[in-house]
mmCIF file of C-alpha atoms in Angstrom:
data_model
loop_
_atom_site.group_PDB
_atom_site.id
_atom_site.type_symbol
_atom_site.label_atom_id
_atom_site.label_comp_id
_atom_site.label_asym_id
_atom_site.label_seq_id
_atom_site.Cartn_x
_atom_site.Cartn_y
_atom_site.Cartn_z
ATOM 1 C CA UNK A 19 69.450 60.269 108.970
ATOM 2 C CA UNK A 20 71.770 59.231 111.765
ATOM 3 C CA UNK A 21 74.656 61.617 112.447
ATOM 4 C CA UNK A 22 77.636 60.182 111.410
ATOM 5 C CA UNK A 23 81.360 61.350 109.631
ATOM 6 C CA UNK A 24 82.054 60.286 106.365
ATOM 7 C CA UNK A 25 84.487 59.817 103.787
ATOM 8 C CA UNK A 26 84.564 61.247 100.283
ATOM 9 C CA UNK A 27 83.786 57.562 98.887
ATOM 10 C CA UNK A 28 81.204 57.219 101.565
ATOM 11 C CA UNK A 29 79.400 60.818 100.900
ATOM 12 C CA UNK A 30 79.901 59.608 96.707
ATOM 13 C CA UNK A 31 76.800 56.991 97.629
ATOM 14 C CA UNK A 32 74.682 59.574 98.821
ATOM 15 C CA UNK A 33 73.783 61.333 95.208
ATOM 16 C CA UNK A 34 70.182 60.733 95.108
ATOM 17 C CA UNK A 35 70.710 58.228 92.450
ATOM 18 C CA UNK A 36 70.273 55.410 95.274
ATOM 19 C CA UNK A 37 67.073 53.273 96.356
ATOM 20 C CA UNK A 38 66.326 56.205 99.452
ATOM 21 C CA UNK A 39 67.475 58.718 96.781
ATOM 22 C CA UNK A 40 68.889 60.095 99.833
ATOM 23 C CA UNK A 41 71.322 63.683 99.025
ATOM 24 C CA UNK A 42 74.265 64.721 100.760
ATOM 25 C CA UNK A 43 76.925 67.254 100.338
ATOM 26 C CA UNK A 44 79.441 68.790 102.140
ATOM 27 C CA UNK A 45 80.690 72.345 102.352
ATOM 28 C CA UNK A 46 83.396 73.132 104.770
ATOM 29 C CA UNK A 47 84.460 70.361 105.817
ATOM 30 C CA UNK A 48 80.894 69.378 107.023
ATOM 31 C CA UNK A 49 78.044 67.179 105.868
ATOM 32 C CA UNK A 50 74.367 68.014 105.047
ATOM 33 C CA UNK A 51 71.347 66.124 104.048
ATOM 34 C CA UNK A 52 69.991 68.725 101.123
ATOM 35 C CA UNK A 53 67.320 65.200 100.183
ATOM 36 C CA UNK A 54 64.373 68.300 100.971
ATOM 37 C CA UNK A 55 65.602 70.050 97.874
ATOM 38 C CA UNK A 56 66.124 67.473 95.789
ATOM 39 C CA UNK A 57 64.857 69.870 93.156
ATOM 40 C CA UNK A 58 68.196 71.990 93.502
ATOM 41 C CA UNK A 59 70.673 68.726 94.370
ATOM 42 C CA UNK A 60 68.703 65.765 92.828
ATOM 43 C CA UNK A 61 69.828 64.117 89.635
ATOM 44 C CA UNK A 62 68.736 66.972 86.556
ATOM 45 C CA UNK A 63 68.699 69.836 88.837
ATOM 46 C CA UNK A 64 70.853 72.935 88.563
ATOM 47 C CA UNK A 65 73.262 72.048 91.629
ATOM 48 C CA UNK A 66 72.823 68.503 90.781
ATOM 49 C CA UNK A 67 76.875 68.122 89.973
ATOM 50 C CA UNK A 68 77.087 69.147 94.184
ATOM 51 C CA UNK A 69 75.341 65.365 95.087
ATOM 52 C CA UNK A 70 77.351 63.036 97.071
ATOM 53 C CA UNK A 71 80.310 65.425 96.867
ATOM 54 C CA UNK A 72 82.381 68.083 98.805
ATOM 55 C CA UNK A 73 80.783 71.227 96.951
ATOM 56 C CA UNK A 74 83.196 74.016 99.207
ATOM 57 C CA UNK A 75 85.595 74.402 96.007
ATOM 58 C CA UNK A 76 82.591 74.847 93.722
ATOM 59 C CA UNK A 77 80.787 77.126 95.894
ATOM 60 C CA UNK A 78 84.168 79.541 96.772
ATOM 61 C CA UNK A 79 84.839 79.704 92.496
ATOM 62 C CA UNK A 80 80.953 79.911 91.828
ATOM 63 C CA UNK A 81 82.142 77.196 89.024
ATOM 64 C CA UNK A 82 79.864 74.216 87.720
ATOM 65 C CA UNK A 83 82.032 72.428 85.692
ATOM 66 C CA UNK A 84 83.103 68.856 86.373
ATOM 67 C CA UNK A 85 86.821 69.832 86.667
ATOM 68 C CA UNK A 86 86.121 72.078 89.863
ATOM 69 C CA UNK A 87 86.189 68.477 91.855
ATOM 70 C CA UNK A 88 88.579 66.797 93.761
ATOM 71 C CA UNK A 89 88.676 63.189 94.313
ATOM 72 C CA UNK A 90 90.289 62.990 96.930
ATOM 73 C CA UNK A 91 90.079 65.006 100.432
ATOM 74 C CA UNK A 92 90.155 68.822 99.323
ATOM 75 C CA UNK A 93 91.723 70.819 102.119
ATOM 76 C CA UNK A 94 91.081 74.132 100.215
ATOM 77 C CA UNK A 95 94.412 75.596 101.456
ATOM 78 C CA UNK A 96 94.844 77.271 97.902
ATOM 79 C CA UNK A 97 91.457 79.545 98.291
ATOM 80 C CA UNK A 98 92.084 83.406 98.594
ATOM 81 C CA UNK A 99 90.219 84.818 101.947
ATOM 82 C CA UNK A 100 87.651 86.299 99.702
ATOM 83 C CA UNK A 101 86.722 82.427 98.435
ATOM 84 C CA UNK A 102 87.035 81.182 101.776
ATOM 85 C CA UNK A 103 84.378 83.510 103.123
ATOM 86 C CA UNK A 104 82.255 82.703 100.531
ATOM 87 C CA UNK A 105 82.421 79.085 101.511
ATOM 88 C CA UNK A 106 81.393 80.073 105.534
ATOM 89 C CA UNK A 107 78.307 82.030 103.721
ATOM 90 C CA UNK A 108 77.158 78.828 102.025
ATOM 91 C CA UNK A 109 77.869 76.873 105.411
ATOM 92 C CA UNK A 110 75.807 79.002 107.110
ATOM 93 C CA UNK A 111 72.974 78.939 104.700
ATOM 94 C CA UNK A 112 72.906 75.003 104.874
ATOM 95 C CA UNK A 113 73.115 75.117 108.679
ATOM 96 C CA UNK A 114 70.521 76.895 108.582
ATOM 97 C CA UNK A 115 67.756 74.911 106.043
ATOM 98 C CA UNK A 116 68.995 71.327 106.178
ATOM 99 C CA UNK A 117 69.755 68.918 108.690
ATOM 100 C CA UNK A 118 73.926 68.712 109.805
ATOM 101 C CA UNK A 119 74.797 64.690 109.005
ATOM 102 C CA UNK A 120 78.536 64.982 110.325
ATOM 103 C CA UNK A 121 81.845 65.941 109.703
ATOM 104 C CA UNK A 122 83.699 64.830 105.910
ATOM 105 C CA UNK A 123 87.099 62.614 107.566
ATOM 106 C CA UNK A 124 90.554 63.650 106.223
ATOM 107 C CA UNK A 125 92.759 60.900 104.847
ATOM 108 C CA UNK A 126 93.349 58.940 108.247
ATOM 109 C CA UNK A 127 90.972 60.801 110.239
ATOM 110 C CA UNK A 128 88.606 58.522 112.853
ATOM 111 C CA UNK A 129 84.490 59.186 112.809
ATOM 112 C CA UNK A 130 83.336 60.481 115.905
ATOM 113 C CA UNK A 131 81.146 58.695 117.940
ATOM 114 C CA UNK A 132 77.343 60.191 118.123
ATOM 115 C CA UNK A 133 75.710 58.341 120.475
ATOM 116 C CA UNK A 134 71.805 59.451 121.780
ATOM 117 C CA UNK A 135 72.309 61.677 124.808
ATOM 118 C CA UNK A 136 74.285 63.885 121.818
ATOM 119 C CA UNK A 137 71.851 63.758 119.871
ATOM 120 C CA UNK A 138 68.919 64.611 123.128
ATOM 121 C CA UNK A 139 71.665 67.721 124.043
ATOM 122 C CA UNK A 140 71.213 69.129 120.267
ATOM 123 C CA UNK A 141 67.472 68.780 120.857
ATOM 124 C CA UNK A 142 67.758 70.467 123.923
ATOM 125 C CA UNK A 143 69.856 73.564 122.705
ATOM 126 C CA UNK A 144 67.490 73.985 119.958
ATOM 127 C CA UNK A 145 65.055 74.172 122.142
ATOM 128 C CA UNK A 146 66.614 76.536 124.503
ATOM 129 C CA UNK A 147 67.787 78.696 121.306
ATOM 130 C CA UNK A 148 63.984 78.517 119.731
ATOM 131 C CA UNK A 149 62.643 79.766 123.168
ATOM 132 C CA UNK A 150 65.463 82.612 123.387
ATOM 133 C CA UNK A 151 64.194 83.752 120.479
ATOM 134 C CA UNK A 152 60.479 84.055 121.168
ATOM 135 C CA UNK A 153 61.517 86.064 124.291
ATOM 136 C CA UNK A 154 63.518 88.441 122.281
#
């Protein structure tokens, strides 16, 4: 998928329930494509309630129950430090298996523009990271 900021309403249309059955949450204030474990995030799985929303809250409170959403931007300033780093752990874990979409806008907030030669510099630094790594 194209990198690109969303929305809440626009990352609500991305709950696998669509004709690509394409998945995205967000967690931190950023966006992944979790469509590989559609298992986990698809319609009937266990994290299935996280599809086409922002999951942070969820994922600080360890809560699955409907209420736990916002529908409107969240900015999580209520979240004790404990919660909060429990929200950078899951941020990290998605970073980590699924692909980074963008950033989830704030009420006003303008996308940012992603244009190729971004995109061929993030290619570039993964390769430069991947070969760091086999020369550690």
């Amino acid at each position: 998928m194209k990198q690109q900021d969303m929305t809440l309403e626009q990352l609500r249309e991305y709950d696998g329930k669509g004709p690509e059955g394409r998945i995205l949450l967000a967690a931190n204030g950023k966006i992944f494509d979790v469509t590989r474990g559609k298992r986990f995030y698809g319609p009937g799985g266990p994290y299935g309630l996280f599809a086409g929303r922002d999951a942070s809250r969820a994922l600080a409170t360890f809560s699955m129950t409907e209420d736990v959403f916002r529908n409107e931007y969240d900015d999580l300033s209520d979240l004790t430090s404990m919660q909060m780093e429990s929200v950078r752990e899951w941020e990290m874990q998605f970073t980590e298996k699924y692909d980074y979409v963008g950033r989830l806008l704030k009420p006003g907030e303008q996308p940012r523009d992603y244009t190729d030669t971004e995109d061929e510099q993030s290619e570039d630094q993964k390769d430069k990271s991947e070969s760091e790594k086999k020369t550690d």
